Coordinates of C-alpha atoms in Angstrom, one line a residue:
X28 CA -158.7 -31.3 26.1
X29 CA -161.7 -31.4 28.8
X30 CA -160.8 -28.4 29.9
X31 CA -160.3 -26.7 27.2
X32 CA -164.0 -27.5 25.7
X33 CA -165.2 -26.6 29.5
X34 CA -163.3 -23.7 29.3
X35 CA -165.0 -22.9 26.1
X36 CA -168.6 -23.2 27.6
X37 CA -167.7 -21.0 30.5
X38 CA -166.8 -18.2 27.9
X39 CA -170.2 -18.5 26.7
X40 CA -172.1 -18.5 30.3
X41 CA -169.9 -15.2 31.4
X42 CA -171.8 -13.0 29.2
X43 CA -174.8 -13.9 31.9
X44 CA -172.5 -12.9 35.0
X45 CA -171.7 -9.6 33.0
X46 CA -168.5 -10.6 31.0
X47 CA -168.4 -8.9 27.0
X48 CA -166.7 -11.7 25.4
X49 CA -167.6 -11.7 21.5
X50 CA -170.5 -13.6 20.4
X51 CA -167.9 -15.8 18.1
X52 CA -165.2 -17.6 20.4
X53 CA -162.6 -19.6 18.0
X54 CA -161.0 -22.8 18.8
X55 CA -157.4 -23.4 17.2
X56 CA -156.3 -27.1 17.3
X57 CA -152.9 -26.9 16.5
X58 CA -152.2 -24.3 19.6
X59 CA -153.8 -26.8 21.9
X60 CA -152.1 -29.4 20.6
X61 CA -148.4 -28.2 21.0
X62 CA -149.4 -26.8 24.8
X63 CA -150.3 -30.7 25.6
X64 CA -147.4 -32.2 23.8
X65 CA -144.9 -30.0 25.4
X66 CA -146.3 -30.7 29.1
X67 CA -146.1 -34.8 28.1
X68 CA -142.1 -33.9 26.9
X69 CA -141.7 -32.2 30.5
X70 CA -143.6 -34.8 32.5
X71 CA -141.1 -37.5 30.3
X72 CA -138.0 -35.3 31.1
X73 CA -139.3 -35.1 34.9
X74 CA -139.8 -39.1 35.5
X75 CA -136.3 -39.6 33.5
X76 CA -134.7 -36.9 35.8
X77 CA -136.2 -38.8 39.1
X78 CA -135.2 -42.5 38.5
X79 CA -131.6 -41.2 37.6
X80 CA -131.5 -39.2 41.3
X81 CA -133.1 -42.0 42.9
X82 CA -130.2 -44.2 40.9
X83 CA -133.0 -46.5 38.8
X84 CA -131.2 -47.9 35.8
X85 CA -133.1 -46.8 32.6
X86 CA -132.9 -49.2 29.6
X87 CA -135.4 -48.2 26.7
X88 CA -136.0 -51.4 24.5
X89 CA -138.3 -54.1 24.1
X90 CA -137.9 -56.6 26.9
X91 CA -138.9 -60.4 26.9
X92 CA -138.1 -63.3 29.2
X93 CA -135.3 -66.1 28.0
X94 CA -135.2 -67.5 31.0
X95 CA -136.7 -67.9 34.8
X96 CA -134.4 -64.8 35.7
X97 CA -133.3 -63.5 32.6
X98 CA -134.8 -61.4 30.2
X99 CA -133.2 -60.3 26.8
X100 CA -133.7 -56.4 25.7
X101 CA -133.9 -55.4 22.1
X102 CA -132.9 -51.5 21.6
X103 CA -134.1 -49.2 18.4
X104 CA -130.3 -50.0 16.8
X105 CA -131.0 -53.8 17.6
X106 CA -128.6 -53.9 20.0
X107 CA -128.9 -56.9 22.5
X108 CA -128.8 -57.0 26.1
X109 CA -129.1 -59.4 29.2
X110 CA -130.7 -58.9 32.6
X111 CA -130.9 -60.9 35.4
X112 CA -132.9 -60.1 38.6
X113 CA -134.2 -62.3 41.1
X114 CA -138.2 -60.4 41.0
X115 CA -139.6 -59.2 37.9
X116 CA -142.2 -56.8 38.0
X117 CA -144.7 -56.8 34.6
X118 CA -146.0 -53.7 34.3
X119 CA -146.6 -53.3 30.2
X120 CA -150.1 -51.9 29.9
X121 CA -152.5 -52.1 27.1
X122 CA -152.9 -50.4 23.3
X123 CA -156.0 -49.4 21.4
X124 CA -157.8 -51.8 19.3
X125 CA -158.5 -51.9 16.3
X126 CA -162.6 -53.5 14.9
X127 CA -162.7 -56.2 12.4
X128 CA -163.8 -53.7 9.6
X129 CA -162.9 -53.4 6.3
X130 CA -160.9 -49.8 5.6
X131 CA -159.9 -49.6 9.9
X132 CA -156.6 -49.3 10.2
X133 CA -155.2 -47.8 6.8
X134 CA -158.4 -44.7 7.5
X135 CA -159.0 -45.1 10.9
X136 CA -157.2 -43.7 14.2
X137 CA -157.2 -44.3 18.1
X138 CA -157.8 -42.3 20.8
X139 CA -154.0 -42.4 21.4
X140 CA -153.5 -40.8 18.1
X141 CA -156.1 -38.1 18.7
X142 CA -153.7 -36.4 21.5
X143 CA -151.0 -35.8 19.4
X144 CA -153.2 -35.1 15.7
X145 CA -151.1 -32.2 14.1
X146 CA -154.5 -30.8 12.4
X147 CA -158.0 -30.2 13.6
X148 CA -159.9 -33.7 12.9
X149 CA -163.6 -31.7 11.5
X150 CA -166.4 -33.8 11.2
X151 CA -165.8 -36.8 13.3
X152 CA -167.0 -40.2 14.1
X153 CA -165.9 -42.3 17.3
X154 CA -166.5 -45.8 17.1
X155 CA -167.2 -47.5 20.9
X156 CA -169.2 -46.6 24.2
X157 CA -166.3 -46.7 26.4
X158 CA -165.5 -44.0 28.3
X159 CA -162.4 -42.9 26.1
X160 CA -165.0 -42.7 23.3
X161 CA -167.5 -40.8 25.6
X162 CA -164.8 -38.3 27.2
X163 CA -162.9 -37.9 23.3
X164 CA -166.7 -36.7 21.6
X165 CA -167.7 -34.7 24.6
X166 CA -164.4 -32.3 24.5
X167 CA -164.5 -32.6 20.3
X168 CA -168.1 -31.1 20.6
X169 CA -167.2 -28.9 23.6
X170 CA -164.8 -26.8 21.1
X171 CA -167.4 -26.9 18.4
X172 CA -166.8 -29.8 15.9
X173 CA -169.8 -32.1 15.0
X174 CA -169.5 -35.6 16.6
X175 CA -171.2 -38.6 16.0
X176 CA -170.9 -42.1 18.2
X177 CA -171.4 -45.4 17.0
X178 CA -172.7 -47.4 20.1
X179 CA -172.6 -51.2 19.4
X180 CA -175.2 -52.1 22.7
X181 CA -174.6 -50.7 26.2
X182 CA -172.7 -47.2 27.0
X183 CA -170.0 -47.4 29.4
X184 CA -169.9 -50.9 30.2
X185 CA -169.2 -51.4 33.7
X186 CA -170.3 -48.3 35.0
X187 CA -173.6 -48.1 36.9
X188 CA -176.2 -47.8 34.2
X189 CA -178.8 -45.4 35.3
X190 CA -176.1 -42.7 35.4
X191 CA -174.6 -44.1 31.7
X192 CA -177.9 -43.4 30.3
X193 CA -178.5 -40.1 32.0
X194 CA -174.7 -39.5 30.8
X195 CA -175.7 -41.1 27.0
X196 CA -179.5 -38.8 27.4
X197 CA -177.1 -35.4 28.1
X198 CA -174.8 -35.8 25.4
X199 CA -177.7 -36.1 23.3
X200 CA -179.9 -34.0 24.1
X201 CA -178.0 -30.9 25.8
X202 CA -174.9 -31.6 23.8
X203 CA -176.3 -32.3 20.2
X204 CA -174.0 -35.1 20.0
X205 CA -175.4 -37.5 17.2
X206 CA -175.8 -41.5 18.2
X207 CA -176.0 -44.3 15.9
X208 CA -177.0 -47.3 18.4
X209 CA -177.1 -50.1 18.1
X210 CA -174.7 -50.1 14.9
X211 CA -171.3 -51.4 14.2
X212 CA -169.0 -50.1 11.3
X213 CA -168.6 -52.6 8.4
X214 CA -166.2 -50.9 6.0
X215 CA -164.1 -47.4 5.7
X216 CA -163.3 -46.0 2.6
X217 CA -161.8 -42.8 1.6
X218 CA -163.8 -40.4 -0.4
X219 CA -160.8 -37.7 -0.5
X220 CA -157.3 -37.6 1.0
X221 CA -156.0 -34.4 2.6
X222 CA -155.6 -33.9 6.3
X223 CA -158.0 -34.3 7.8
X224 CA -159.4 -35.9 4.0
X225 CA -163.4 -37.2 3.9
X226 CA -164.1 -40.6 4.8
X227 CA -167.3 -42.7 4.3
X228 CA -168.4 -44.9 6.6
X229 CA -170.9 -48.0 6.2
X230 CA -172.3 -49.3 9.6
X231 CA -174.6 -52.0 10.1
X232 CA -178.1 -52.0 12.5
X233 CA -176.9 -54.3 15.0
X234 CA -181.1 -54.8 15.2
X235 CA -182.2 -54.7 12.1
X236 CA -179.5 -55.3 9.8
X237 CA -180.4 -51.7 7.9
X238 CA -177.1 -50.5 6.6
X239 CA -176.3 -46.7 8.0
X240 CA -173.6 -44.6 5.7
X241 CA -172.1 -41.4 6.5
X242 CA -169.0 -39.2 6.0
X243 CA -167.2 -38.0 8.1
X244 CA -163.1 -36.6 7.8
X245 CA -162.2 -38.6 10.7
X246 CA -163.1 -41.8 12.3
X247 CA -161.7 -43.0 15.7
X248 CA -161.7 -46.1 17.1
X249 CA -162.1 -46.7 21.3
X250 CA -163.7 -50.0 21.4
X251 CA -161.3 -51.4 23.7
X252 CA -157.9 -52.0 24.6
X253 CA -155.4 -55.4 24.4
X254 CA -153.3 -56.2 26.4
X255 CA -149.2 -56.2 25.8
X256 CA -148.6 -59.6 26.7
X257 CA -147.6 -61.3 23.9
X258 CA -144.4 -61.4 22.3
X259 CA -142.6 -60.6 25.5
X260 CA -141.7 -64.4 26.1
X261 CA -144.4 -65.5 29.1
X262 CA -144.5 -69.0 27.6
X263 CA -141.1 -69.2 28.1
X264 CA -141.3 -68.9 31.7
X265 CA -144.5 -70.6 32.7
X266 CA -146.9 -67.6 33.4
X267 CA -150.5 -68.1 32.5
X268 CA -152.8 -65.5 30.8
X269 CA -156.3 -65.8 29.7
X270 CA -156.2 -66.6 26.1
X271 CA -159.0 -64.3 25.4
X272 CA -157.8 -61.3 26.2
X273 CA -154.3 -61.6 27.2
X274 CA -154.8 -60.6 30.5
X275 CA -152.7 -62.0 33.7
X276 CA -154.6 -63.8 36.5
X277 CA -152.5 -63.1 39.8
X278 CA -153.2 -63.5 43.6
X279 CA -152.1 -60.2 45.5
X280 CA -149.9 -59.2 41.9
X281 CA -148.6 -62.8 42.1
X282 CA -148.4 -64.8 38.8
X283 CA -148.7 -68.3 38.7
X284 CA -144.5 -68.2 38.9
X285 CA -143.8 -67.1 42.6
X286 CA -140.9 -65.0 41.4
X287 CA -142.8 -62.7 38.8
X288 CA -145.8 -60.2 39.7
X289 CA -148.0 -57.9 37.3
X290 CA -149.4 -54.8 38.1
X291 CA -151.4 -52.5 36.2
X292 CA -153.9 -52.5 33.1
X293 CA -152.8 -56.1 32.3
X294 CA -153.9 -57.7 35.4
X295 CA -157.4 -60.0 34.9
X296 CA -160.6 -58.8 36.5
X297 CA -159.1 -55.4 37.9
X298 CA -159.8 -51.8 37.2
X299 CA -157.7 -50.0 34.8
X300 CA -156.5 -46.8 35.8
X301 CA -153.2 -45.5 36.8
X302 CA -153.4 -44.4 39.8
X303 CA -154.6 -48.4 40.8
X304 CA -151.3 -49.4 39.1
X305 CA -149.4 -47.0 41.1
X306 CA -150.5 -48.0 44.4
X307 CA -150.7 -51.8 43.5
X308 CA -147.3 -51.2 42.3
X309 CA -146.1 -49.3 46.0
X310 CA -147.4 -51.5 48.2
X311 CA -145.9 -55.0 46.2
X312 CA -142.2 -53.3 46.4
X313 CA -142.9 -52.4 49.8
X314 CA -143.8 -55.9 50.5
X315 CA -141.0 -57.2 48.9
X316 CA -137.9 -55.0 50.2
X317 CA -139.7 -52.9 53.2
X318 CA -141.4 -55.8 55.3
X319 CA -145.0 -54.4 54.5
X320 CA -148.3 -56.4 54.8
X321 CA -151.0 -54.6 53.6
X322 CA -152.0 -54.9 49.7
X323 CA -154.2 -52.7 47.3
X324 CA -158.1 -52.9 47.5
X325 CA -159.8 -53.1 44.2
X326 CA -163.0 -52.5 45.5
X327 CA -163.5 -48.9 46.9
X328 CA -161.4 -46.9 44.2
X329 CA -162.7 -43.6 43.4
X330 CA -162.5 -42.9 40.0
X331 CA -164.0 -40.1 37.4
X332 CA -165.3 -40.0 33.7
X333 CA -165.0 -36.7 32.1
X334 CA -167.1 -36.7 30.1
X335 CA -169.3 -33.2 29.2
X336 CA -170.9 -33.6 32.6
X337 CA -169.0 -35.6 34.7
X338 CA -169.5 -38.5 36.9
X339 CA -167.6 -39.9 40.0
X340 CA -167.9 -42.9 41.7
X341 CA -167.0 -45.4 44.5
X342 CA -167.9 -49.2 44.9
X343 CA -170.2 -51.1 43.7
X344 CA -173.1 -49.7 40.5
X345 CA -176.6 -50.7 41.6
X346 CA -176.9 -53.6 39.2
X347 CA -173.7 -55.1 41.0
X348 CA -175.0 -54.4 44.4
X349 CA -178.2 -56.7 43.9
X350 CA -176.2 -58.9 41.7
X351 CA -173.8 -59.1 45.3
X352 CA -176.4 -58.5 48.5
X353 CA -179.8 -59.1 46.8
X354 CA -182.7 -56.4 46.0
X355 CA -184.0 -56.6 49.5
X356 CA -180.6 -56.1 51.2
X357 CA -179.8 -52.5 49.7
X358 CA -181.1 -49.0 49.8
X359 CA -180.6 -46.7 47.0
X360 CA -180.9 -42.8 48.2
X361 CA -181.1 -40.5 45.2
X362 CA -182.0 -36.8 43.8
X363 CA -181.8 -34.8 41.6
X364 CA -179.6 -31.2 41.7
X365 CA -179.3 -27.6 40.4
X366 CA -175.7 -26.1 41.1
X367 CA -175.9 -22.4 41.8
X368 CA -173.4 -21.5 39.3
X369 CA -175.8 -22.8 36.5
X370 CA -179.0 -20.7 37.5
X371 CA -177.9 -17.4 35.7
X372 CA -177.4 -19.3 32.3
X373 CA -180.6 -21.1 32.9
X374 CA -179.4 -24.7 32.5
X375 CA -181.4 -27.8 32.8
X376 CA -182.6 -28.2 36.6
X377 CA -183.0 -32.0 36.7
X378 CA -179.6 -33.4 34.9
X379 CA -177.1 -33.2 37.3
X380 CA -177.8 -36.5 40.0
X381 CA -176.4 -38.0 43.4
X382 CA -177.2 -41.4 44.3
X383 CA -175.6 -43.5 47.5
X384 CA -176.3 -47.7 47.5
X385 CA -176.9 -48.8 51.3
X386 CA -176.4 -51.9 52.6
X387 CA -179.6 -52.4 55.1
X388 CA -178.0 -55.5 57.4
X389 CA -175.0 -53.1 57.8
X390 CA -176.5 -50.2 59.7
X391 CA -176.4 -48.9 56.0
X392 CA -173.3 -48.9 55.5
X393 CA -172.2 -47.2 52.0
X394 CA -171.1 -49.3 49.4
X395 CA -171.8 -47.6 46.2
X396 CA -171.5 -43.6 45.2
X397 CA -172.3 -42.0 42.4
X398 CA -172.3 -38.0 41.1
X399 CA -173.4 -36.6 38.3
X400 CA -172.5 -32.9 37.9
X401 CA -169.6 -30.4 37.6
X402 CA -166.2 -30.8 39.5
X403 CA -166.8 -34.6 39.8
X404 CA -163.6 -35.7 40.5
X405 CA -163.1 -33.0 43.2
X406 CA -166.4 -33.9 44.9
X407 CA -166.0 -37.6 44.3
X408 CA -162.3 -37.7 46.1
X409 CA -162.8 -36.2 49.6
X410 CA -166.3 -39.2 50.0
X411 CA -164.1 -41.9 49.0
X412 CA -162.1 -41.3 52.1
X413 CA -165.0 -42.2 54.3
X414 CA -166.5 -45.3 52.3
X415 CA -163.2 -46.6 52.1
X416 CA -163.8 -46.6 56.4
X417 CA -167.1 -47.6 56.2
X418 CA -169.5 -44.6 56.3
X419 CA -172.8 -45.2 56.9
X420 CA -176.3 -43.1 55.6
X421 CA -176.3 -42.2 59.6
X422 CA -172.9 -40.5 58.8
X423 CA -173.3 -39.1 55.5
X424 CA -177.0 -37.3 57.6
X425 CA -174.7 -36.2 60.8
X426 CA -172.0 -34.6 58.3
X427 CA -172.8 -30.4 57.6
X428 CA -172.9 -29.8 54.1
X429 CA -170.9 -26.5 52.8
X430 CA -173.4 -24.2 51.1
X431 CA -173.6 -23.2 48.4
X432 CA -171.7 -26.5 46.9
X433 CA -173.1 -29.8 45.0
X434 CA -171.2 -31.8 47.4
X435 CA -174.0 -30.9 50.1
X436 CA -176.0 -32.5 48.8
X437 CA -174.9 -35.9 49.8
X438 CA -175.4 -34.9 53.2
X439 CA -179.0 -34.7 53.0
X440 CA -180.6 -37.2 50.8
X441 CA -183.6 -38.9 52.2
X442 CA -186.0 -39.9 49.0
X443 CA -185.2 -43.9 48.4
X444 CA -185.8 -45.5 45.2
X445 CA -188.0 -47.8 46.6
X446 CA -190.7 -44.9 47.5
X447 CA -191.1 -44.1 44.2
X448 CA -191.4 -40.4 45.3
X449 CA -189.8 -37.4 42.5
X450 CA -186.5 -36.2 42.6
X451 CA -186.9 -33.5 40.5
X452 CA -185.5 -30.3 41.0
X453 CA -188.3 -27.6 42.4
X454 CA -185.5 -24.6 42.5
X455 CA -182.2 -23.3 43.8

C-alpha cells in the first residue's frame, strides 16, 4: 500500500521528465485490495507447502499448556488434542488494541483490518502516533483520501525524535495530513451506516480539556498492540510475564522455566519486528539441536518506517545515546540533503536528513544512524553491515560515495551539532 501511494506521486512528477500522463490519475481500492490479498493466500500456501517438504507437522488450533510438557490443542470443530515435547518454543505475537472510548470497537477498526477492507475507507481518522498509524495515513493520503491523526503526546515513541518531528513537520506540511495533538478520542458514534457509513468523533484536548468533534467515515485505531499471552495456560506451568503488558521476560529467549523459550513480539524490552523474531528464532534452534553458541543482538538492528518519506535507522536515537554515554561522550554529524531525482519536480531542498551518533572515547565509533529520504530501507541495510562491526566516522570519511545517490552522503558529513553551523541545503 506504500507503494502504491509512492507509485501514485511518481505519476505525477513524470510529467516534469517528459511523461503525458492525464492531469487526473484515479485510485481504485478494491483492485489493490484483491492484488494484496491474493499475494498473502500465496505467501500462506508457500510457508504451508515448505514445512510439509521439510516434514514439520502442522496443527492449526489454539494451543495452551496443561502441563510441564504437554499442551492441549483446541481446533475450529472443537476437536481436542495432546502434545508432548520436551522444548516449547512461544512464538504467539501480539493483536491491535483497542482505546477505552465509548463507540471503539462496535465503529472503530485496526490497522489489521485496514489490509483486507473490501471498500475504500473515504474520509478517515487514525487514532495513535505509532508508526502503523504514521505508515497507514501516509499511503491513505498518498492515493488521495483526506487523513486526519489523533496524536495523544509524542510521535513515534521510541524512535529518535528530531527525525519524528521532521517525519510529523512533513506529513503536515508537504503532505496536508491534518493533526489533532495532543487529543485523545472520548466517544464514536455513527451518524450513518453504509460502507464505509459517517462516523462522528468526540476527542478531548489532552491540554486543555477543549473537546474536538469531527466526522469522518472511518476511524482506525493503532495505539498499540497486546500481547497473546493469556489464555494460553502460562500459569499453569510457572512462566512469569509482566502483568502490565503481558509481555515475557527471558534471558537469551529463556523463560523463567528452563525448558520453555519465547521469541518474537511477546518478549519484554525487545524490538518488534519480524525479521528480529526470525533470527532470534534461528539461532535458539540452532542452539538447541545444532551445537551453536552465538545468540541475536537486539541492539544494532536495522530497521525502516515507511512512512511518506521514509526513515532508516541503526542503534541507539540521540536521546538514548546521552541517556547511555553522556552529552560529552558523543558526536552527532548531521545535514541536510536534495536527491537528484527530486530537482525537476522542485521539491523541498532541506527535508530529506542524515545524521550518525559518535561515540568520542571510541575513536568514534558509530553507534547510532539515521536517514531521512527516499529508498530508506535500501540505503539503511547495506550501513548496518558495518555498524554492526564497528565502523567508525574515520571509516564512514575513507569510504567513496556513489554519485549521484543519497547514500553518499554519509560518506562525507563533517558539520557536528555541537558547532551550531547550517545544514541547509545550498543546491544539487
Amino acid at each position: 500500500m506504500h507503494r502504491a501511494a509512492i507509485l501514485g506521486e511518481s505519476l505525477e512528477d513524470s510529467r516534469k521528465f517528459g511523461w503525458n500522463t492525464p492531469e487526473k490519475i484515479h485510485h481504485t481500492w478494491e483492485k489493490m485490495t484483491e492484488e494484496i490479498q491474493n499475494y498473502i493466500a500465496s505467501l500462506n500456501w508457500g510457508y504451508r507447502v515448505a514445512l510439509r517438504e521439510k516434514k514439520v507437522k502442522y496443527f492449526n488450533g489454539y494451543a495452551q499448556f496443561v502441563d510441564q510438557h504437554k499442551i492441549k490443542a483446541v481446533d475450529k470443530k472443537q476437536n481436542e488434542t495432546f502434545h508432548t515435547a520436551k522444548h516449547f518454543i512461544i512464538a504467539t505475537g501480539e493483536r491491535p488494541r483497542y482505546p477505552d472510548c465509548m463507540g471503539a470497537r462496535e465503529f472503530g477498526i485496526t490497522s489489521d483490518d485496514l489490509f483486507s477492507l473490501p471498500y475504500c475507507p473515504g474520509k478517515t481518522l487514525l487514532v495513535g502516533a505509532s508508526y502503523v498509524s504514521l505508515e497507514c495515513a501516509g499511503f491513505l493520503r498518498g492515493i488521495g483520501l483526506d487523513v486526519t491523526v489523533m496524536v495523544r503526546s509524542i510521535l513515534l515513541r521510541g524512535f529518535d525524535q528530531d527525525i519524528a518531528e521532521k517525519i510529523g513537520t512533513h506529513m503536515s506540511e508537504q503532505c496536508e495530513i491534518k493533526f489533532i495533538r495532543p487529543c485523545i478520542p472520548k466517544k464514536i458514534e455513527q451518524v450513518e451506516s453504509g460502507l464505509p457509513g459517517l462516523l462522528r468523533v468526540t476527542g478531548s484536548m489532552v491540554d486543555s480539556g477543549e473537546l474536538v468533534v469531527g466526522e469522518y467515515n472511518t476511524v482506525i485505531f493503532a495505539v498499540g498492540r497486546d500481547a497473546c499471552t493469556s489464555n494460553i495456560g502460562l500459569n499453569a506451568v510457572g512462566v512469569r510475564i509482566n502483568p502490565k503488558n503481558g509481555k515475557i521476560p527471558t534471558t537469551a529467549e529463556q523463560t523463567n522455566i528452563p525448558h520453555i523459550f519465547a521469541v518474537g513480539d511477546i518478549l519484554e524490552g525487545k524490538l518488534e519486528l519480524t525479521p528480529v523474531a526470525i533470527e532470534a528464532g534461528t539461532l535458539l534452534a540452532n542452539r538447541l539441536y545444532g551445537n551453536g553458541q552465538r545468540q541475536c543482538d537486539y541492539q544494532n538492528v536495522p530497521t525502516t518506517v515507511f512512512t511518506p518519506l521514509e526513515y532508516g535507522c541503526i542503534g541507539y536515537s540521540e536521546e538514548k545515546a546521552i541517556e547511555k554515554y553522556g552529552d560529552d561522550n558523543i558526536e552527532v554529524y548531521h545535514t541536510n540533503f536534495m536527491p537528484l531525482e527530486w530537482t525537476l519536480p522542485k521539491k523541498n531542498e532541506n527535508i530529506c536528513y542524515a545524521k550518525i551518533i559518535c561515540l568520542k572515547p571510541e575513536d568514534e565509533r558509530v553507534v547510532g544512524f539515521h536517514y531521512l529520504g527516499p529508498n530508506a530501507g535500501e540505503v539503511t541495510q547495506g550501513f548496518a553491515v558495518g555498524i554492526k562491526k564497528g565502523a567508525t566516522k574515520a571509516d564512514f570519511d575513507s569510504t567513496i560515495g556513489i554519485h549521484p545517490t543519497c547514500s553518499e552522503v554519509f560518506t562525507t558529513l563533517s558539520v557536528t551539532r555541537r558547532s551550531g553551523e547550517s545544514i541547509r541545503q545550498k543546491g544539487c
